[in-house]
Structure formats: C-alpha cells, structure tokens
mmCIF file of N, CA and C in Angstrom:
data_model
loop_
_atom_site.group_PDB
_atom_site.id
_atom_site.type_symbol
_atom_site.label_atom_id
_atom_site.label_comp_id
_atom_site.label_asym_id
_atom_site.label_seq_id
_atom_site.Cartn_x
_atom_site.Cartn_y
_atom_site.Cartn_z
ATOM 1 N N UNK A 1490 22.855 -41.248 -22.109
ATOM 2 C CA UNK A 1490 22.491 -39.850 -21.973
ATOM 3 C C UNK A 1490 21.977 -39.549 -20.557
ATOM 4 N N UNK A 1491 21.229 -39.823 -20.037
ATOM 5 C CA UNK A 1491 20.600 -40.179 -18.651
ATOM 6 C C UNK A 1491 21.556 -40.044 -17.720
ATOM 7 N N UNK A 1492 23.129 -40.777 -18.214
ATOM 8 C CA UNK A 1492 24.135 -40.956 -17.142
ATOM 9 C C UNK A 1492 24.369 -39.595 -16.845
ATOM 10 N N UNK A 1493 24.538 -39.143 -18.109
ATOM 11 C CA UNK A 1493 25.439 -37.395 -18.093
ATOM 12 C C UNK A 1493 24.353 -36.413 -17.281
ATOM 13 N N UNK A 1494 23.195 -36.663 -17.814
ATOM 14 C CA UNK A 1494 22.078 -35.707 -17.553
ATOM 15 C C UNK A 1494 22.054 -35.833 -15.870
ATOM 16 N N UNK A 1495 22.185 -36.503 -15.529
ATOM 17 C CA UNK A 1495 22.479 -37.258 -13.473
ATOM 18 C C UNK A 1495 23.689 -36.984 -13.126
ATOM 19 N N UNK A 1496 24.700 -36.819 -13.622
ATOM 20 C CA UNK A 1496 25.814 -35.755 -13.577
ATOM 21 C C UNK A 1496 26.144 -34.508 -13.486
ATOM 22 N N UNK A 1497 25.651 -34.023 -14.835
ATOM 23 C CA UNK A 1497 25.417 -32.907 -14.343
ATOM 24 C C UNK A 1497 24.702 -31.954 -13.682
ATOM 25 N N UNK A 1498 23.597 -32.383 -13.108
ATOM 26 C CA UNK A 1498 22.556 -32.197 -12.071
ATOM 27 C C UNK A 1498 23.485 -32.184 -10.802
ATOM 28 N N UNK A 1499 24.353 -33.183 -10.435
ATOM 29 C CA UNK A 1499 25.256 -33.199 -9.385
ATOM 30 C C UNK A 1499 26.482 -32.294 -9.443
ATOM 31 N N UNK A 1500 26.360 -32.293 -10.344
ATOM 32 C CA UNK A 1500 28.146 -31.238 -10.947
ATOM 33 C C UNK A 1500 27.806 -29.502 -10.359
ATOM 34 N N UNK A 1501 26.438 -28.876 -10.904
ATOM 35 C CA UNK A 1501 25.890 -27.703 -10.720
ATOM 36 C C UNK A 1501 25.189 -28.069 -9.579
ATOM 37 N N UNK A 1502 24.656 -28.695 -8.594
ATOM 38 C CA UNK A 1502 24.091 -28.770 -7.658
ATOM 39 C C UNK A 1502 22.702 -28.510 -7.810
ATOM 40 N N UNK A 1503 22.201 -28.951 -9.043
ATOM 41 C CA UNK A 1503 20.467 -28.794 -9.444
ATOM 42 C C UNK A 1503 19.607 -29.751 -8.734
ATOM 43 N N UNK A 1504 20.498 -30.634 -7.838
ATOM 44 C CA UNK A 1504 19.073 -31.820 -7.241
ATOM 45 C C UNK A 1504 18.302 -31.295 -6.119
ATOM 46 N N UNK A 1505 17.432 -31.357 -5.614
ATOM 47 C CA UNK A 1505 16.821 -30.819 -4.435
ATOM 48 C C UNK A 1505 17.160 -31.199 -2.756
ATOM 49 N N UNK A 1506 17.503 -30.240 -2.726
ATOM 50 C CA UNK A 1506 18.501 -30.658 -1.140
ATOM 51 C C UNK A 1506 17.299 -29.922 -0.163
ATOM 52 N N UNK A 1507 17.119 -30.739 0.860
ATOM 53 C CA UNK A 1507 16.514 -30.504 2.159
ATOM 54 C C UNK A 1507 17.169 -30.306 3.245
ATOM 55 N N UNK A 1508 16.839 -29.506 3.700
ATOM 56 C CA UNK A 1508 17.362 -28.968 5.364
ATOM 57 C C UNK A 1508 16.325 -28.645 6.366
ATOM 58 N N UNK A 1509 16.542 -29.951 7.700
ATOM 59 C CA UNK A 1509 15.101 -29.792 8.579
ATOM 60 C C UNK A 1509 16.040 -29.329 9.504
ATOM 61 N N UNK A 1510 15.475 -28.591 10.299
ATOM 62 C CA UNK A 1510 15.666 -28.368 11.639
ATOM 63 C C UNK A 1510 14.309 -28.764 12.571
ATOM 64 N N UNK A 1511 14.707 -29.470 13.394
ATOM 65 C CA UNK A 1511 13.621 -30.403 14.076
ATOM 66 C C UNK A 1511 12.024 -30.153 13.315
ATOM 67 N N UNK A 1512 11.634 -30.240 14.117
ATOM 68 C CA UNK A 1512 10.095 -30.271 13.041
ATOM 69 C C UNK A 1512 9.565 -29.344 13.396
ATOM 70 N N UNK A 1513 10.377 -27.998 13.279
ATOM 71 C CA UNK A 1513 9.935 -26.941 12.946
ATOM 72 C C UNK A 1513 10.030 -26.509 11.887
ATOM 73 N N UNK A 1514 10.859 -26.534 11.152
ATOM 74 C CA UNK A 1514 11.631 -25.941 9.924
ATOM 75 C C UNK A 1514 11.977 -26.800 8.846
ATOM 76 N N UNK A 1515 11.555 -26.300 7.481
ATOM 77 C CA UNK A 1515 11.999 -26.971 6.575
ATOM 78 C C UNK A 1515 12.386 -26.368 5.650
ATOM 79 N N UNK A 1516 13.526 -26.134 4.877
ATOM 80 C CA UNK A 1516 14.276 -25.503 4.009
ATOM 81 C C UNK A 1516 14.358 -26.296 2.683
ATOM 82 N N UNK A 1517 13.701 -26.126 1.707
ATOM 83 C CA UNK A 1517 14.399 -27.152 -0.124
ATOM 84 C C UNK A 1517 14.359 -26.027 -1.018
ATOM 85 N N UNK A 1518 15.764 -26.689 -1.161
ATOM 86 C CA UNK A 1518 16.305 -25.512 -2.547
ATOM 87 C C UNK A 1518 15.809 -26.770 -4.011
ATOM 88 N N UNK A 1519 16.220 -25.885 -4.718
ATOM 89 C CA UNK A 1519 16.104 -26.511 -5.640
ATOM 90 C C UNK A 1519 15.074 -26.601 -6.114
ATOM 91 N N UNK A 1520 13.399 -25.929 -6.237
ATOM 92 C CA UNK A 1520 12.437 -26.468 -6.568
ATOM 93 C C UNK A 1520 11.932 -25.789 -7.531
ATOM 94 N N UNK A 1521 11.007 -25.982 -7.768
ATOM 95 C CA UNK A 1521 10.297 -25.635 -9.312
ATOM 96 C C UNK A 1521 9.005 -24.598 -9.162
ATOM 97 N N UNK A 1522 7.945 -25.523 -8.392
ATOM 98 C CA UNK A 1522 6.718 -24.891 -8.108
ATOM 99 C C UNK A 1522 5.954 -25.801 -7.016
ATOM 100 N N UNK A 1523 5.044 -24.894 -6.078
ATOM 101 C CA UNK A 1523 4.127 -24.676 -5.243
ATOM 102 C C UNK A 1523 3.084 -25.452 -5.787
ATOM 103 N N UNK A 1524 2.407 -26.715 -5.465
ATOM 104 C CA UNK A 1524 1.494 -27.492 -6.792
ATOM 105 C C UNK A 1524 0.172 -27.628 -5.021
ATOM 106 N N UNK A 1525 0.534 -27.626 -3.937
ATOM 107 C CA UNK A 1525 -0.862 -27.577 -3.089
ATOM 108 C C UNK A 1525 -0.290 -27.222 -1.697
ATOM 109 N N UNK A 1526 -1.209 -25.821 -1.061
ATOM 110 C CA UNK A 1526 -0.972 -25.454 -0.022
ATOM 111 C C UNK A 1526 -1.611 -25.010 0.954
ATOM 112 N N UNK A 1527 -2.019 -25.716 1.798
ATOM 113 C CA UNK A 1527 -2.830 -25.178 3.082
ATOM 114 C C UNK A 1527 -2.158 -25.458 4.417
ATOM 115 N N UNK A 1528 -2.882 -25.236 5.201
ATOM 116 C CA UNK A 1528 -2.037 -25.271 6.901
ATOM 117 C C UNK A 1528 -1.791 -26.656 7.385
ATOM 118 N N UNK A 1529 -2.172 -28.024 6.890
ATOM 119 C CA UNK A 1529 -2.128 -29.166 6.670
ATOM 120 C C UNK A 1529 -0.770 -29.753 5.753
ATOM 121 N N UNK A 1530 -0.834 -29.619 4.866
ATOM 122 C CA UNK A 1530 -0.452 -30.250 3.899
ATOM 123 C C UNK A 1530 0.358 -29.084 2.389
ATOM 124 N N UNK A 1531 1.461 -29.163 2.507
ATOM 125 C CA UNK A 1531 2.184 -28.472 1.014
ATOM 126 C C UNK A 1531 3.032 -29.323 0.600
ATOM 127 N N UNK A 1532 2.881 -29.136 -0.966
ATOM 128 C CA UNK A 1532 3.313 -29.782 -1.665
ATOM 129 C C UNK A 1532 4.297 -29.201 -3.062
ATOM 130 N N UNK A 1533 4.809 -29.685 -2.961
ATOM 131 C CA UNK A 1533 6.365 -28.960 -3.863
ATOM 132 C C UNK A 1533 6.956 -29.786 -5.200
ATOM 133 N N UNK A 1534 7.068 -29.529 -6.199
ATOM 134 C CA UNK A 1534 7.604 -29.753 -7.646
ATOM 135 C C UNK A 1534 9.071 -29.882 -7.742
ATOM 136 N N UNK A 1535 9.854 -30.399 -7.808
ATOM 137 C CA UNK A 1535 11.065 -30.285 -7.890
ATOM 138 C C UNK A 1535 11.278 -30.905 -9.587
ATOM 139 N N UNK A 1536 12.617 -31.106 -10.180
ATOM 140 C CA UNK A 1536 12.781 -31.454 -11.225
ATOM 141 C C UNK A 1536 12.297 -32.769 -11.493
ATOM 142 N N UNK A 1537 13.069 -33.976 -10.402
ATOM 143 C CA UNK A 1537 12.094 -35.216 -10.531
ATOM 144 C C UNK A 1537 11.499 -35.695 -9.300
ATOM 145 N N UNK A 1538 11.021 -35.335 -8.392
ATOM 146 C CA UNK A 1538 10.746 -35.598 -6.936
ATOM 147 C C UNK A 1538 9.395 -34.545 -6.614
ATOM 148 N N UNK A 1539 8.226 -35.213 -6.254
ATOM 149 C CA UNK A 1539 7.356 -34.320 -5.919
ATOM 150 C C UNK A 1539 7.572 -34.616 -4.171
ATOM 151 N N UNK A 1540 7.565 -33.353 -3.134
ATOM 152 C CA UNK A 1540 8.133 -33.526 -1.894
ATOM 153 C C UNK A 1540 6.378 -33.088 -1.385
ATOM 154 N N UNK A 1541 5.844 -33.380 -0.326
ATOM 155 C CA UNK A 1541 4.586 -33.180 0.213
ATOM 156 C C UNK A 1541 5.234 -33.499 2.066
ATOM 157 N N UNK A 1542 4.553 -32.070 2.192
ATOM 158 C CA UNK A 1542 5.018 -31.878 4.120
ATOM 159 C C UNK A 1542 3.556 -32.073 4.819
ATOM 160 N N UNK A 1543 3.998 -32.643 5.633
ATOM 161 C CA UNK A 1543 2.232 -32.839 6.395
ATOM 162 C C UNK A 1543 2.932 -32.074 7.584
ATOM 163 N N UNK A 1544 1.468 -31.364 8.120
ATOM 164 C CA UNK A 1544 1.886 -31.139 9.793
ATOM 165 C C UNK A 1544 1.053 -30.331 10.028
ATOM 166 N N UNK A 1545 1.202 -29.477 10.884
ATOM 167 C CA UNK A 1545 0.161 -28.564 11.694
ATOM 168 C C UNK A 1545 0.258 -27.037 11.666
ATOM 169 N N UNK A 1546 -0.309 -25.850 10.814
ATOM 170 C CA UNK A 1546 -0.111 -24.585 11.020
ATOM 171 C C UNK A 1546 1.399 -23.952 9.942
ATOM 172 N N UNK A 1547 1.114 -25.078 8.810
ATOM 173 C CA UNK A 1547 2.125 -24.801 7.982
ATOM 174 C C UNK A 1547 2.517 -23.562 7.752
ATOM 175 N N UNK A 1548 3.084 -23.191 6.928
ATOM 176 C CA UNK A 1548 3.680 -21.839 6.204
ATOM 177 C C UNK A 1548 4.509 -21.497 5.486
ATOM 178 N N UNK A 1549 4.676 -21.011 4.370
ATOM 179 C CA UNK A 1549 5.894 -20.826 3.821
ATOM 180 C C UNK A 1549 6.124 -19.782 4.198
ATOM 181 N N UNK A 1550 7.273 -19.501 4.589
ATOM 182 C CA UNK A 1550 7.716 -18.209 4.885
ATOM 183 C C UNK A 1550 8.191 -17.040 3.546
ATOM 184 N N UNK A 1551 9.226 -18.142 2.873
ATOM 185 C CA UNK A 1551 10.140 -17.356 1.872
ATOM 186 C C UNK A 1551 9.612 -18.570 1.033
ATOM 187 N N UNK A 1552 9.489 -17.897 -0.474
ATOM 188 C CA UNK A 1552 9.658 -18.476 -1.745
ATOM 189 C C UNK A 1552 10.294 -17.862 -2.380
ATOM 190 N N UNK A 1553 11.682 -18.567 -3.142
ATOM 191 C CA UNK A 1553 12.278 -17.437 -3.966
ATOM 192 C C UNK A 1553 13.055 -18.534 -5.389
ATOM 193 N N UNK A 1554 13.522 -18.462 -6.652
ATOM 194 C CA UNK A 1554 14.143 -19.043 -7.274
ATOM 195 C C UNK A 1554 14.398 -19.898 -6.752
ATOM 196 N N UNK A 1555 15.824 -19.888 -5.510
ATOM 197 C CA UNK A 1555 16.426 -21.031 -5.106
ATOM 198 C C UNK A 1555 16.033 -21.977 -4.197
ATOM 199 N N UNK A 1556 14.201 -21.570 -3.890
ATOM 200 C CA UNK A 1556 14.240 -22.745 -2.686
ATOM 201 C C UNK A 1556 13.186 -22.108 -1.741
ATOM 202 N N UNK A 1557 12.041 -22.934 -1.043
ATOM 203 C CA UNK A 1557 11.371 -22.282 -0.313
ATOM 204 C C UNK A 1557 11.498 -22.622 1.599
ATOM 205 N N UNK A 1558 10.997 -21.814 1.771
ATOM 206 C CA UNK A 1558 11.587 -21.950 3.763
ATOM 207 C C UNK A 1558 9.989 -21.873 4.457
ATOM 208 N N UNK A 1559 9.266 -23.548 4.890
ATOM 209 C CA UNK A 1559 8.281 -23.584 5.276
ATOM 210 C C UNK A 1559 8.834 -23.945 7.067
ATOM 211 N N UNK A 1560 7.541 -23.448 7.630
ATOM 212 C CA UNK A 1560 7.566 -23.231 9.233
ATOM 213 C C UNK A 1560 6.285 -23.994 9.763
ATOM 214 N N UNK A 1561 6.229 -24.827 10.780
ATOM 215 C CA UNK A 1561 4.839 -25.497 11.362
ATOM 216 C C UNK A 1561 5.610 -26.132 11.982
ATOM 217 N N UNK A 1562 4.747 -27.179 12.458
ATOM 218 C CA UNK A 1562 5.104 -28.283 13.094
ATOM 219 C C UNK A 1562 4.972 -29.530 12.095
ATOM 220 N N UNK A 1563 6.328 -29.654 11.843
ATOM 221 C CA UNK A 1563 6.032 -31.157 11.057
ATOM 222 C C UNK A 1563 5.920 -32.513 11.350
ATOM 223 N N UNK A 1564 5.132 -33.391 10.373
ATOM 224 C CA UNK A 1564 4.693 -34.668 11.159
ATOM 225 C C UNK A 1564 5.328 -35.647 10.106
ATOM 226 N N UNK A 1565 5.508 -34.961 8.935
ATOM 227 C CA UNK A 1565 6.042 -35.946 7.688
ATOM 228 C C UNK A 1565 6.360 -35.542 6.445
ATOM 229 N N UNK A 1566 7.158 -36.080 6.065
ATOM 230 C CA UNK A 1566 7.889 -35.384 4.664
ATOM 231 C C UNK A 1566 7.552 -36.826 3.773
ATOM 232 N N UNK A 1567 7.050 -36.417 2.801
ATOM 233 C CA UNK A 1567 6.990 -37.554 1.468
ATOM 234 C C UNK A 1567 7.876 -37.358 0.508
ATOM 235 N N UNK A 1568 8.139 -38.361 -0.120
ATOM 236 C CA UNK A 1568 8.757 -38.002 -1.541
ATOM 237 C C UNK A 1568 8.672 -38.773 -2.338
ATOM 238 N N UNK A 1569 7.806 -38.017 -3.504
ATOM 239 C CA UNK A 1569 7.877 -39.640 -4.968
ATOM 240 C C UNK A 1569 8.218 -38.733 -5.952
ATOM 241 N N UNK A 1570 8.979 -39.694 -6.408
ATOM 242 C CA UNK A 1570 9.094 -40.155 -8.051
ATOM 243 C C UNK A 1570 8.623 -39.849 -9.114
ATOM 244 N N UNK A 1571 8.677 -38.922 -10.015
ATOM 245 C CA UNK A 1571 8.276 -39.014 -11.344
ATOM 246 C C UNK A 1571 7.961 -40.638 -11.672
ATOM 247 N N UNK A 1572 6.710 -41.105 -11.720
ATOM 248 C CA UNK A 1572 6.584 -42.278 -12.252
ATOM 249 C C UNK A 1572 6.626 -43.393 -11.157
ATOM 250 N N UNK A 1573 6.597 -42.858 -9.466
ATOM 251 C CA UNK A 1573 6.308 -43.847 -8.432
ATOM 252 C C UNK A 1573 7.278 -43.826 -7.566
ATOM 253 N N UNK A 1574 6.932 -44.082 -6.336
ATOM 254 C CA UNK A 1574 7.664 -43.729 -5.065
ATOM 255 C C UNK A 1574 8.882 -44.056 -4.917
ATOM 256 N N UNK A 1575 10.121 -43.229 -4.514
ATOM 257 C CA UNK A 1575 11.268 -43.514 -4.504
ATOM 258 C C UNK A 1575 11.967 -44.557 -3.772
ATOM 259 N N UNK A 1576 12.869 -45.006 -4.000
ATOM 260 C CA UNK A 1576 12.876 -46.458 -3.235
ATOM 261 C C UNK A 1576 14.121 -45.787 -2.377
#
C-alpha cells in the first residue's frame, strides 16, 4: 500500500518541491502549514517532511494553498522526516 500511496504522490505532483534562488529566495509548494516563524528561523509542515529555513530578516512574502514564497538571506535549509532525519 505504501508503494501506491508514493506513487501517487508522484503521479499528481503532491511531494514538496523547493525552488532557491541563491540565498535570497525560497519558493515550496506543496505544503501544509506554517508550524514557527520569526526573522531567524521558519518552519514549514509538508505531508511527510518538516522543512526549517534559518537566516537573517526572513519573510514570507506569499502564502497560498500551493506553496509559500519566503525572502531573507538564507544560511540553511533543514529537512526531517516524519519519524527522523532524512537520509
């Protein structure tokens, strides 16, 4: 079941896709919810991937259904795992 369910996530394009433009810009579709946000540090929900941006003078610009569009200077993008850091 798992197989299909990872299929079709890829089939409809439901996984969370990132788009940086240098470390100014960061674009992810795909997300769920806004879970911590200050000028430091935001942090983002996706279906199975919690994504956390570090950097300086953050911002989201746009939040909308498909995806939010944060602006700063970035220093680092995380990403774990439902259940522990992605390998």
């Amino acid at each position: 079941m798992e197989r299909w369910t990872e299929w079709g996530r890829k089939w409809f394009h439901l996984q969370p896709m990132l788009h940086v433009a240098g470390n100014q810009e960061l674009r992810i579709e795909n997300c769920r919810h806004i879970l911590e946000y200050n000028d430091i540090r935001i942090v983002i929900q996706t279906q199975d991937l919690q994504i956390s941006v570090w950097g300086k003078s953050l911002q989201v610009d746009t939040y909308a259904t498909d995806g939010v569009l944060i602006h700063g200077t970035l220093q680092s993008i995380e990403l774990e795992q439902r259940g522990g850091r992605c390998k």
